[in-house]
């Protein structure tokens, strides 16, 4: 896990997550209309949808021109970035997220699309615990408190991922075996978070260090032993299938960690390298484009 202050920058992703020192956030939403309806004149869509190609679509849907054809040159070291790709100057300068940072280490944030609820980890109470913050507007500071029902006093909780509707949190914890993280989930029912449940299909005797969930909760990506693995499911009512390796999401000489994904993991953000730079890759058939550093966000 990376030690750093939480920062923010705008991105198409419907969730935001700390990859190193950045918080990625998404667009705004309005009252409900059917998926596929035209976006409003100012480019907004109802709650739980995002404007993609002029129509309202589920969170995590990529722009039409983000699709990439499978091509023999796709992984060539000298292949140019697509227009508007990370590293091309599309990112604004990151700023600190008000109300979240302390003198301790803050890490692994995830927020709802409206940016009014955030979960993250902090060791300010002596161990890595999950904190939840809320605010009334994006101009205000978050008010944060430990999410005690998810935390274990004798364990480290990490990598929290909150869903777009703010009612489910996935995270890792080594409460069973010290130093070996497993994946857990908690649901907000009637205003109260449920006791975390172990997701056995995603948990092994190895250390599950980071977990990323797509906005539709049908794709999961996990960091294990410095490599990324992926699994899918047909609905949230069933378990995830077997985790498989993603060999194209590698950076030479470095572990990769802290993934953040769109639906179907069509776009993946993660960090790698000795100084934990941010990288980006897009799906190209059954593989991914060569991970590219997001140069304007890396220091």
PDB file of C-alpha atoms in Angstrom:
ATOM      1  CA  UNK A   1       0.000   0.000   0.000  1.00  0.00           C
ATOM      2  CA  UNK A   2       1.163   3.555  -0.669  1.00  0.00           C
ATOM      3  CA  UNK A   3       1.663   6.217   1.988  1.00  0.00           C
ATOM      4  CA  UNK A   4       0.517   9.650   0.876  1.00  0.00           C
ATOM      5  CA  UNK A   5      -1.929  12.466   1.244  1.00  0.00           C
ATOM      6  CA  UNK A   6      -5.154  12.207  -0.656  1.00  0.00           C
ATOM      7  CA  UNK A   7      -5.388  14.397  -3.769  1.00  0.00           C
ATOM      8  CA  UNK A   8      -8.017  14.769  -6.472  1.00  0.00           C
ATOM      9  CA  UNK A   9      -8.295  15.147 -10.250  1.00  0.00           C
ATOM     10  CA  UNK A  10     -11.259  14.755 -12.653  1.00  0.00           C
ATOM     11  CA  UNK A  11     -11.743  11.541 -14.646  1.00  0.00           C
ATOM     12  CA  UNK A  12     -14.458   9.713 -16.601  1.00  0.00           C
ATOM     13  CA  UNK A  13     -14.575   6.926 -14.041  1.00  0.00           C
ATOM     14  CA  UNK A  14     -17.771   6.833 -11.989  1.00  0.00           C
ATOM     15  CA  UNK A  15     -15.895   5.984  -8.831  1.00  0.00           C
ATOM     16  CA  UNK A  16     -12.813   7.579  -7.434  1.00  0.00           C
ATOM     17  CA  UNK A  17      -9.951   5.747  -5.867  1.00  0.00           C
ATOM     18  CA  UNK A  18      -6.547   6.665  -4.544  1.00  0.00           C
ATOM     19  CA  UNK A  19      -3.859   5.363  -6.884  1.00  0.00           C
ATOM     20  CA  UNK A  20      -0.803   6.640  -5.122  1.00  0.00           C
ATOM     21  CA  UNK A  21      -1.703  10.231  -4.310  1.00  0.00           C
ATOM     22  CA  UNK A  22      -4.658  10.942  -6.553  1.00  0.00           C
ATOM     23  CA  UNK A  23      -8.393  10.895  -6.128  1.00  0.00           C
ATOM     24  CA  UNK A  24     -10.249  10.302  -9.410  1.00  0.00           C
ATOM     25  CA  UNK A  25     -13.801  11.601  -9.651  1.00  0.00           C
ATOM     26  CA  UNK A  26     -16.683  11.696 -12.109  1.00  0.00           C
ATOM     27  CA  UNK A  27     -19.607  13.666 -13.490  1.00  0.00           C
ATOM     28  CA  UNK A  28     -22.929  14.728 -12.097  1.00  0.00           C
ATOM     29  CA  UNK A  29     -26.415  13.280 -12.184  1.00  0.00           C
ATOM     30  CA  UNK A  30     -30.058  14.348 -12.106  1.00  0.00           C
ATOM     31  CA  UNK A  31     -33.527  12.743 -11.639  1.00  0.00           C
ATOM     32  CA  UNK A  32     -34.071   9.295 -13.139  1.00  0.00           C
ATOM     33  CA  UNK A  33     -34.889   8.731 -16.806  1.00  0.00           C
ATOM     34  CA  UNK A  34     -34.523   5.515 -18.820  1.00  0.00           C
ATOM     35  CA  UNK A  35     -31.031   4.387 -19.807  1.00  0.00           C
ATOM     36  CA  UNK A  36     -30.436   5.318 -23.437  1.00  0.00           C
ATOM     37  CA  UNK A  37     -32.266   8.635 -23.231  1.00  0.00           C
ATOM     38  CA  UNK A  38     -30.507  11.733 -24.536  1.00  0.00           C
ATOM     39  CA  UNK A  39     -28.335  13.708 -22.135  1.00  0.00           C
ATOM     40  CA  UNK A  40     -29.580  17.096 -21.006  1.00  0.00           C
ATOM     41  CA  UNK A  41     -28.351  20.223 -22.785  1.00  0.00           C
ATOM     42  CA  UNK A  42     -25.593  20.684 -20.220  1.00  0.00           C
ATOM     43  CA  UNK A  43     -24.417  17.083 -20.624  1.00  0.00           C
ATOM     44  CA  UNK A  44     -25.859  15.743 -17.377  1.00  0.00           C
ATOM     45  CA  UNK A  45     -27.794  12.541 -16.710  1.00  0.00           C
ATOM     46  CA  UNK A  46     -29.947  11.178 -13.860  1.00  0.00           C
ATOM     47  CA  UNK A  47     -28.564   9.571 -10.736  1.00  0.00           C
ATOM     48  CA  UNK A  48     -26.739   6.338 -11.484  1.00  0.00           C
ATOM     49  CA  UNK A  49     -26.111   7.216 -15.160  1.00  0.00           C
ATOM     50  CA  UNK A  50     -23.437   9.080 -17.081  1.00  0.00           C
ATOM     51  CA  UNK A  51     -23.461  10.906 -20.427  1.00  0.00           C
ATOM     52  CA  UNK A  52     -21.609   8.845 -23.041  1.00  0.00           C
ATOM     53  CA  UNK A  53     -21.754   9.780 -26.701  1.00  0.00           C
ATOM     54  CA  UNK A  54     -24.780  12.023 -26.131  1.00  0.00           C
ATOM     55  CA  UNK A  55     -26.925   9.403 -24.369  1.00  0.00           C
ATOM     56  CA  UNK A  56     -27.309   8.345 -20.735  1.00  0.00           C
ATOM     57  CA  UNK A  57     -25.537   5.082 -19.951  1.00  0.00           C
ATOM     58  CA  UNK A  58     -24.618   2.989 -16.882  1.00  0.00           C
ATOM     59  CA  UNK A  59     -21.650   4.258 -14.826  1.00  0.00           C
ATOM     60  CA  UNK A  60     -18.347   2.960 -16.117  1.00  0.00           C
ATOM     61  CA  UNK A  61     -19.315   2.976 -19.816  1.00  0.00           C
ATOM     62  CA  UNK A  62     -16.492   4.237 -22.014  1.00  0.00           C
ATOM     63  CA  UNK A  63     -16.879   6.815 -24.780  1.00  0.00           C
ATOM     64  CA  UNK A  64     -17.459   5.214 -28.209  1.00  0.00           C
ATOM     65  CA  UNK A  65     -14.070   6.362 -29.471  1.00  0.00           C
ATOM     66  CA  UNK A  66     -12.403   4.700 -26.488  1.00  0.00           C
ATOM     67  CA  UNK A  67     -12.881   1.285 -28.099  1.00  0.00           C
ATOM     68  CA  UNK A  68      -9.633  -0.085 -29.505  1.00  0.00           C
ATOM     69  CA  UNK A  69      -9.265  -2.507 -32.374  1.00  0.00           C
ATOM     70  CA  UNK A  70      -6.951  -5.452 -31.838  1.00  0.00           C
ATOM     71  CA  UNK A  71      -3.868  -4.619 -33.869  1.00  0.00           C
ATOM     72  CA  UNK A  72      -0.424  -6.144 -34.158  1.00  0.00           C
ATOM     73  CA  UNK A  73       1.147  -2.822 -33.164  1.00  0.00           C
ATOM     74  CA  UNK A  74      -1.018  -2.282 -30.084  1.00  0.00           C
ATOM     75  CA  UNK A  75       1.757  -3.283 -27.671  1.00  0.00           C
ATOM     76  CA  UNK A  76       4.618  -1.802 -29.650  1.00  0.00           C
ATOM     77  CA  UNK A  77       6.876   0.232 -27.307  1.00  0.00           C
ATOM     78  CA  UNK A  78       6.787   3.211 -29.669  1.00  0.00           C
ATOM     79  CA  UNK A  79       3.021   3.154 -30.335  1.00  0.00           C
ATOM     80  CA  UNK A  80       1.717   6.731 -29.858  1.00  0.00           C
ATOM     81  CA  UNK A  81      -0.930   7.571 -27.315  1.00  0.00           C
ATOM     82  CA  UNK A  82      -4.448   7.969 -28.645  1.00  0.00           C
ATOM     83  CA  UNK A  83      -5.719  11.589 -28.688  1.00  0.00           C
ATOM     84  CA  UNK A  84      -6.748  12.608 -25.205  1.00  0.00           C
ATOM     85  CA  UNK A  85      -5.110   9.573 -23.587  1.00  0.00           C
ATOM     86  CA  UNK A  86      -3.575   9.847 -20.104  1.00  0.00           C
ATOM     87  CA  UNK A  87      -0.193  11.450 -20.404  1.00  0.00           C
ATOM     88  CA  UNK A  88      -1.348  13.801 -23.158  1.00  0.00           C
ATOM     89  CA  UNK A  89      -2.014  16.729 -20.843  1.00  0.00           C
ATOM     90  CA  UNK A  90      -5.738  16.133 -20.274  1.00  0.00           C
ATOM     91  CA  UNK A  91      -5.417  16.120 -16.495  1.00  0.00           C
ATOM     92  CA  UNK A  92      -5.708  19.167 -14.265  1.00  0.00           C
ATOM     93  CA  UNK A  93      -3.292  19.701 -11.410  1.00  0.00           C
ATOM     94  CA  UNK A  94      -4.280  17.581  -8.378  1.00  0.00           C
ATOM     95  CA  UNK A  95      -5.444  19.249  -5.174  1.00  0.00           C
ATOM     96  CA  UNK A  96      -5.823  18.001  -1.623  1.00  0.00           C
ATOM     97  CA  UNK A  97      -9.245  16.677  -0.643  1.00  0.00           C
ATOM     98  CA  UNK A  98     -10.490  18.842   2.248  1.00  0.00           C
ATOM     99  CA  UNK A  99     -11.340  17.182   5.531  1.00  0.00           C
ATOM    100  CA  UNK A 100      -9.711  13.824   4.749  1.00  0.00           C
ATOM    101  CA  UNK A 101      -6.001  14.210   5.426  1.00  0.00           C
ATOM    102  CA  UNK A 102      -4.336  14.049   8.828  1.00  0.00           C
ATOM    103  CA  UNK A 103      -0.811  13.801  10.213  1.00  0.00           C
ATOM    104  CA  UNK A 104      -1.132  10.029   9.755  1.00  0.00           C
ATOM    105  CA  UNK A 105      -1.213   8.020   6.523  1.00  0.00           C
ATOM    106  CA  UNK A 106      -4.354   8.170   4.381  1.00  0.00           C
ATOM    107  CA  UNK A 107      -4.691   5.673   1.558  1.00  0.00           C
ATOM    108  CA  UNK A 108      -7.015   3.837  -0.857  1.00  0.00           C
ATOM    109  CA  UNK A 109     -10.009   6.200  -1.168  1.00  0.00           C
ATOM    110  CA  UNK A 110     -13.163   5.465  -3.148  1.00  0.00           C
ATOM    111  CA  UNK A 111     -16.093   7.816  -3.557  1.00  0.00           C
ATOM    112  CA  UNK A 112     -19.615   7.904  -4.910  1.00  0.00           C
ATOM    113  CA  UNK A 113     -20.200   9.608  -8.304  1.00  0.00           C
ATOM    114  CA  UNK A 114     -21.635  12.739  -6.685  1.00  0.00           C
ATOM    115  CA  UNK A 115     -18.420  13.061  -4.627  1.00  0.00           C
ATOM    116  CA  UNK A 116     -20.414  13.517  -1.425  1.00  0.00           C
ATOM    117  CA  UNK A 117     -19.404  10.227   0.231  1.00  0.00           C
ATOM    118  CA  UNK A 118     -15.883   8.854   0.506  1.00  0.00           C
ATOM    119  CA  UNK A 119     -14.289   5.815   2.131  1.00  0.00           C
ATOM    120  CA  UNK A 120     -10.554   5.492   2.706  1.00  0.00           C
ATOM    121  CA  UNK A 121      -8.034   3.950   5.073  1.00  0.00           C
ATOM    122  CA  UNK A 122      -6.003   5.709   7.743  1.00  0.00           C
ATOM    123  CA  UNK A 123      -3.656   4.528  10.481  1.00  0.00           C
ATOM    124  CA  UNK A 124      -4.483   7.497  12.703  1.00  0.00           C
ATOM    125  CA  UNK A 125      -5.932   5.133  15.350  1.00  0.00           C
ATOM    126  CA  UNK A 126      -2.895   2.841  15.400  1.00  0.00           C
ATOM    127  CA  UNK A 127      -3.860   0.295  12.719  1.00  0.00           C
ATOM    128  CA  UNK A 128      -5.096   0.554   9.144  1.00  0.00           C
ATOM    129  CA  UNK A 129      -8.832   1.206   9.554  1.00  0.00           C
ATOM    130  CA  UNK A 130     -11.593   2.231   7.174  1.00  0.00           C
ATOM    131  CA  UNK A 131     -13.045   5.725   7.552  1.00  0.00           C
ATOM    132  CA  UNK A 132     -16.184   7.146   5.960  1.00  0.00           C
ATOM    133  CA  UNK A 133     -16.662  10.806   5.140  1.00  0.00           C
ATOM    134  CA  UNK A 134     -19.690  12.780   3.975  1.00  0.00           C
ATOM    135  CA  UNK A 135     -20.353  16.364   2.915  1.00  0.00           C
ATOM    136  CA  UNK A 136     -23.310  18.392   1.668  1.00  0.00           C
ATOM    137  CA  UNK A 137     -21.614  19.787  -1.456  1.00  0.00           C
ATOM    138  CA  UNK A 138     -18.398  19.367  -3.419  1.00  0.00           C
ATOM    139  CA  UNK A 139     -17.328  22.809  -2.198  1.00  0.00           C
ATOM    140  CA  UNK A 140     -17.418  21.639   1.440  1.00  0.00           C
ATOM    141  CA  UNK A 141     -14.944  19.645   3.511  1.00  0.00           C
ATOM    142  CA  UNK A 142     -15.670  16.031   4.368  1.00  0.00           C
ATOM    143  CA  UNK A 143     -16.636  15.126   7.925  1.00  0.00           C
ATOM    144  CA  UNK A 144     -15.030  11.754   8.606  1.00  0.00           C
ATOM    145  CA  UNK A 145     -15.278   9.033  11.246  1.00  0.00           C
ATOM    146  CA  UNK A 146     -14.059   5.427  11.499  1.00  0.00           C
ATOM    147  CA  UNK A 147     -16.515   2.880  10.106  1.00  0.00           C
ATOM    148  CA  UNK A 148     -16.187   0.706  13.186  1.00  0.00           C
ATOM    149  CA  UNK A 149     -18.430  -2.150  12.051  1.00  0.00           C
ATOM    150  CA  UNK A 150     -15.948  -2.861   9.240  1.00  0.00           C
ATOM    151  CA  UNK A 151     -12.809  -2.539  11.353  1.00  0.00           C
ATOM    152  CA  UNK A 152     -11.067  -5.162  13.457  1.00  0.00           C
ATOM    153  CA  UNK A 153      -8.843  -3.906  16.279  1.00  0.00           C
ATOM    154  CA  UNK A 154      -6.285  -6.665  15.657  1.00  0.00           C
ATOM    155  CA  UNK A 155      -6.174  -6.476  11.868  1.00  0.00           C
ATOM    156  CA  UNK A 156      -5.463  -4.148   8.967  1.00  0.00           C
ATOM    157  CA  UNK A 157      -8.365  -3.093   6.747  1.00  0.00           C
ATOM    158  CA  UNK A 158      -7.429  -1.795   3.309  1.00  0.00           C
ATOM    159  CA  UNK A 159      -8.578  -1.039  -0.228  1.00  0.00           C
ATOM    160  CA  UNK A 160     -12.221  -0.035   0.430  1.00  0.00           C
ATOM    161  CA  UNK A 161     -14.449   0.313  -2.662  1.00  0.00           C
ATOM    162  CA  UNK A 162     -17.869   1.936  -2.277  1.00  0.00           C
ATOM    163  CA  UNK A 163     -20.526   1.332  -4.938  1.00  0.00           C
ATOM    164  CA  UNK A 164     -22.140   4.092  -6.988  1.00  0.00           C
ATOM    165  CA  UNK A 165     -25.308   4.064  -4.864  1.00  0.00           C
ATOM    166  CA  UNK A 166     -23.288   4.210  -1.641  1.00  0.00           C
ATOM    167  CA  UNK A 167     -24.842   1.067  -0.164  1.00  0.00           C
ATOM    168  CA  UNK A 168     -22.059  -1.529  -0.540  1.00  0.00           C
ATOM    169  CA  UNK A 169     -18.392  -1.523   0.431  1.00  0.00           C
ATOM    170  CA  UNK A 170     -15.832  -4.130  -0.627  1.00  0.00           C
ATOM    171  CA  UNK A 171     -12.478  -4.208   1.180  1.00  0.00           C
ATOM    172  CA  UNK A 172      -9.585  -6.399   2.277  1.00  0.00           C
ATOM    173  CA  UNK A 173      -8.643  -7.439   5.803  1.00  0.00           C
ATOM    174  CA  UNK A 174      -6.090  -9.789   7.373  1.00  0.00           C
ATOM    175  CA  UNK A 175      -8.293 -10.546  10.392  1.00  0.00           C
ATOM    176  CA  UNK A 176      -8.091 -14.328   9.794  1.00  0.00           C
ATOM    177  CA  UNK A 177      -4.344 -14.623   9.202  1.00  0.00           C
ATOM    178  CA  UNK A 178      -2.052 -11.709   9.984  1.00  0.00           C
ATOM    179  CA  UNK A 179      -0.371 -10.408   6.844  1.00  0.00           C
ATOM    180  CA  UNK A 180      -2.702 -12.341   4.519  1.00  0.00           C
ATOM    181  CA  UNK A 181      -5.585 -10.209   3.313  1.00  0.00           C
ATOM    182  CA  UNK A 182      -8.970 -11.607   2.309  1.00  0.00           C
ATOM    183  CA  UNK A 183     -11.863  -9.886   0.525  1.00  0.00           C
ATOM    184  CA  UNK A 184     -14.977  -8.829   2.472  1.00  0.00           C
ATOM    185  CA  UNK A 185     -18.238  -7.056   1.671  1.00  0.00           C
ATOM    186  CA  UNK A 186     -20.678  -5.029   3.781  1.00  0.00           C
ATOM    187  CA  UNK A 187     -24.117  -3.671   2.832  1.00  0.00           C
ATOM    188  CA  UNK A 188     -25.906  -0.616   4.178  1.00  0.00           C
ATOM    189  CA  UNK A 189     -29.383  -1.758   5.210  1.00  0.00           C
ATOM    190  CA  UNK A 190     -31.810   0.662   6.824  1.00  0.00           C
ATOM    191  CA  UNK A 191     -28.995   3.121   7.443  1.00  0.00           C
ATOM    192  CA  UNK A 192     -26.800   0.535   9.200  1.00  0.00           C
ATOM    193  CA  UNK A 193     -23.771  -1.242   7.761  1.00  0.00           C
ATOM    194  CA  UNK A 194     -23.919  -5.032   8.031  1.00  0.00           C
ATOM    195  CA  UNK A 195     -21.266  -7.213   9.629  1.00  0.00           C
ATOM    196  CA  UNK A 196     -18.648  -7.853   6.919  1.00  0.00           C
ATOM    197  CA  UNK A 197     -19.030 -11.149   5.042  1.00  0.00           C
ATOM    198  CA  UNK A 198     -16.049 -13.041   3.613  1.00  0.00           C
ATOM    199  CA  UNK A 199     -16.132 -13.489  -0.171  1.00  0.00           C
ATOM    200  CA  UNK A 200     -14.713 -16.998  -0.235  1.00  0.00           C
ATOM    201  CA  UNK A 201     -14.387 -17.204  -4.020  1.00  0.00           C
ATOM    202  CA  UNK A 202     -11.981 -14.250  -3.966  1.00  0.00           C
ATOM    203  CA  UNK A 203     -10.051 -15.210  -0.831  1.00  0.00           C
ATOM    204  CA  UNK A 204      -7.247 -17.761  -0.619  1.00  0.00           C
ATOM    205  CA  UNK A 205      -4.358 -18.629   1.643  1.00  0.00           C
ATOM    206  CA  UNK A 206      -2.394 -15.976  -0.230  1.00  0.00           C
ATOM    207  CA  UNK A 207      -2.443 -12.236   0.432  1.00  0.00           C
ATOM    208  CA  UNK A 208      -5.179 -10.395  -1.467  1.00  0.00           C
ATOM    209  CA  UNK A 209      -3.630  -6.963  -1.184  1.00  0.00           C
ATOM    210  CA  UNK A 210      -5.998  -4.757  -3.219  1.00  0.00           C
ATOM    211  CA  UNK A 211      -9.486  -5.157  -4.634  1.00  0.00           C
ATOM    212  CA  UNK A 212     -11.234  -3.160  -7.378  1.00  0.00           C
ATOM    213  CA  UNK A 213     -14.914  -3.545  -8.280  1.00  0.00           C
ATOM    214  CA  UNK A 214     -16.488  -2.242 -11.495  1.00  0.00           C
ATOM    215  CA  UNK A 215     -19.397   0.222 -11.107  1.00  0.00           C
ATOM    216  CA  UNK A 216     -21.922  -2.506 -12.052  1.00  0.00           C
ATOM    217  CA  UNK A 217     -20.255  -4.906  -9.540  1.00  0.00           C
ATOM    218  CA  UNK A 218     -19.890  -7.622 -12.187  1.00  0.00           C
ATOM    219  CA  UNK A 219     -16.110  -7.447 -12.621  1.00  0.00           C
ATOM    220  CA  UNK A 220     -13.444  -7.644  -9.936  1.00  0.00           C
ATOM    221  CA  UNK A 221      -9.693  -7.151 -10.143  1.00  0.00           C
ATOM    222  CA  UNK A 222      -7.386  -8.209  -7.333  1.00  0.00           C
ATOM    223  CA  UNK A 223      -3.707  -7.674  -6.662  1.00  0.00           C
ATOM    224  CA  UNK A 224      -1.972 -10.807  -5.458  1.00  0.00           C
ATOM    225  CA  UNK A 225       1.812 -11.192  -5.165  1.00  0.00           C
ATOM    226  CA  UNK A 226       2.387  -8.035  -7.167  1.00  0.00           C
ATOM    227  CA  UNK A 227       0.252  -9.128 -10.134  1.00  0.00           C
ATOM    228  CA  UNK A 228      -3.342  -8.424 -11.166  1.00  0.00           C
ATOM    229  CA  UNK A 229      -6.059 -11.058 -11.489  1.00  0.00           C
ATOM    230  CA  UNK A 230      -9.584 -10.655 -12.852  1.00  0.00           C
ATOM    231  CA  UNK A 231     -12.936 -12.407 -12.420  1.00  0.00           C
ATOM    232  CA  UNK A 232     -16.508 -11.761 -13.552  1.00  0.00           C
ATOM    233  CA  UNK A 233     -20.061 -12.787 -12.698  1.00  0.00           C
ATOM    234  CA  UNK A 234     -23.434 -12.578 -14.442  1.00  0.00           C
ATOM    235  CA  UNK A 235     -25.266 -10.750 -11.644  1.00  0.00           C
ATOM    236  CA  UNK A 236     -24.708  -9.482  -8.118  1.00  0.00           C
ATOM    237  CA  UNK A 237     -26.839 -12.376  -6.839  1.00  0.00           C
ATOM    238  CA  UNK A 238     -24.165 -14.959  -7.704  1.00  0.00           C
ATOM    239  CA  UNK A 239     -20.528 -15.532  -6.806  1.00  0.00           C
ATOM    240  CA  UNK A 240     -17.626 -14.405  -8.945  1.00  0.00           C
ATOM    241  CA  UNK A 241     -16.008 -16.945 -11.244  1.00  0.00           C
ATOM    242  CA  UNK A 242     -12.411 -18.093 -10.992  1.00  0.00           C
ATOM    243  CA  UNK A 243      -9.718 -15.437 -10.869  1.00  0.00           C
ATOM    244  CA  UNK A 244      -7.363 -15.497 -13.862  1.00  0.00           C
ATOM    245  CA  UNK A 245      -4.064 -13.751 -14.533  1.00  0.00           C
ATOM    246  CA  UNK A 246      -3.854 -10.576 -16.633  1.00  0.00           C
ATOM    247  CA  UNK A 247      -0.321 -10.876 -18.057  1.00  0.00           C
ATOM    248  CA  UNK A 248      -0.658  -7.809 -20.292  1.00  0.00           C
ATOM    249  CA  UNK A 249      -1.063  -5.552 -17.228  1.00  0.00           C
ATOM    250  CA  UNK A 250       2.559  -5.658 -16.163  1.00  0.00           C
ATOM    251  CA  UNK A 251       5.338  -3.110 -15.796  1.00  0.00           C
ATOM    252  CA  UNK A 252       8.857  -4.483 -16.220  1.00  0.00           C
ATOM    253  CA  UNK A 253      10.788  -4.858 -12.993  1.00  0.00           C
ATOM    254  CA  UNK A 254       7.922  -3.751 -10.770  1.00  0.00           C
ATOM    255  CA  UNK A 255       4.925  -5.004  -8.858  1.00  0.00           C
ATOM    256  CA  UNK A 256       1.556  -3.555  -9.872  1.00  0.00           C
ATOM    257  CA  UNK A 257      -1.106  -2.638  -7.333  1.00  0.00           C
ATOM    258  CA  UNK A 258      -4.147  -0.509  -6.429  1.00  0.00           C
ATOM    259  CA  UNK A 259      -6.243  -1.135  -9.564  1.00  0.00           C
ATOM    260  CA  UNK A 260      -9.339   0.898 -10.407  1.00  0.00           C
ATOM    261  CA  UNK A 261     -11.613  -0.313 -13.217  1.00  0.00           C
ATOM    262  CA  UNK A 262     -14.565   0.633 -15.383  1.00  0.00           C
ATOM    263  CA  UNK A 263     -17.348  -1.800 -16.326  1.00  0.00           C
ATOM    264  CA  UNK A 264     -15.943  -4.990 -17.843  1.00  0.00           C
ATOM    265  CA  UNK A 265     -12.524  -3.602 -16.843  1.00  0.00           C
ATOM    266  CA  UNK A 266     -12.389  -1.941 -20.275  1.00  0.00           C
ATOM    267  CA  UNK A 267     -10.128   0.693 -18.718  1.00  0.00           C
ATOM    268  CA  UNK A 268      -7.726   0.018 -15.848  1.00  0.00           C
ATOM    269  CA  UNK A 269      -5.765   2.461 -13.719  1.00  0.00           C
ATOM    270  CA  UNK A 270      -3.106   1.227 -11.284  1.00  0.00           C
ATOM    271  CA  UNK A 271       0.241   2.149  -9.796  1.00  0.00           C
ATOM    272  CA  UNK A 272       3.658   0.585 -10.300  1.00  0.00           C
ATOM    273  CA  UNK A 273       7.343   1.371  -9.930  1.00  0.00           C
ATOM    274  CA  UNK A 274       9.620   2.205  -7.036  1.00  0.00           C
ATOM    275  CA  UNK A 275       8.012   5.642  -6.654  1.00  0.00           C
ATOM    276  CA  UNK A 276       4.489   4.324  -7.373  1.00  0.00           C
ATOM    277  CA  UNK A 277       3.687   6.113 -10.615  1.00  0.00           C
ATOM    278  CA  UNK A 278       0.174   5.973 -12.044  1.00  0.00           C
ATOM    279  CA  UNK A 279      -0.470   3.896 -15.171  1.00  0.00           C
ATOM    280  CA  UNK A 280      -3.381   3.402 -17.539  1.00  0.00           C
ATOM    281  CA  UNK A 281      -4.360   0.689 -20.035  1.00  0.00           C
ATOM    282  CA  UNK A 282      -7.401  -0.100 -22.176  1.00  0.00           C
ATOM    283  CA  UNK A 283      -8.811  -3.445 -23.171  1.00  0.00           C
ATOM    284  CA  UNK A 284      -7.863  -4.659 -26.634  1.00  0.00           C
ATOM    285  CA  UNK A 285      -9.754  -7.896 -27.225  1.00  0.00           C
ATOM    286  CA  UNK A 286      -8.651 -10.392 -24.580  1.00  0.00           C
ATOM    287  CA  UNK A 287      -5.576  -8.362 -23.651  1.00  0.00           C
ATOM    288  CA  UNK A 288      -4.681  -4.754 -22.845  1.00  0.00           C
ATOM    289  CA  UNK A 289      -2.690  -2.021 -24.445  1.00  0.00           C
ATOM    290  CA  UNK A 290       0.775  -1.577 -23.014  1.00  0.00           C
ATOM    291  CA  UNK A 291       0.354   0.269 -19.691  1.00  0.00           C
ATOM    292  CA  UNK A 292       1.238   3.945 -20.148  1.00  0.00           C
ATOM    293  CA  UNK A 293       2.338   6.253 -17.308  1.00  0.00           C
ATOM    294  CA  UNK A 294       0.059   9.218 -16.643  1.00  0.00           C
ATOM    295  CA  UNK A 295       2.932  11.662 -16.797  1.00  0.00           C
ATOM    296  CA  UNK A 296       1.091  14.832 -15.766  1.00  0.00           C
ATOM    297  CA  UNK A 297      -0.027  13.206 -12.488  1.00  0.00           C
ATOM    298  CA  UNK A 298       3.253  11.472 -11.611  1.00  0.00           C
ATOM    299  CA  UNK A 299       5.928  13.190  -9.527  1.00  0.00           C
TER     300      UNK A 299
END
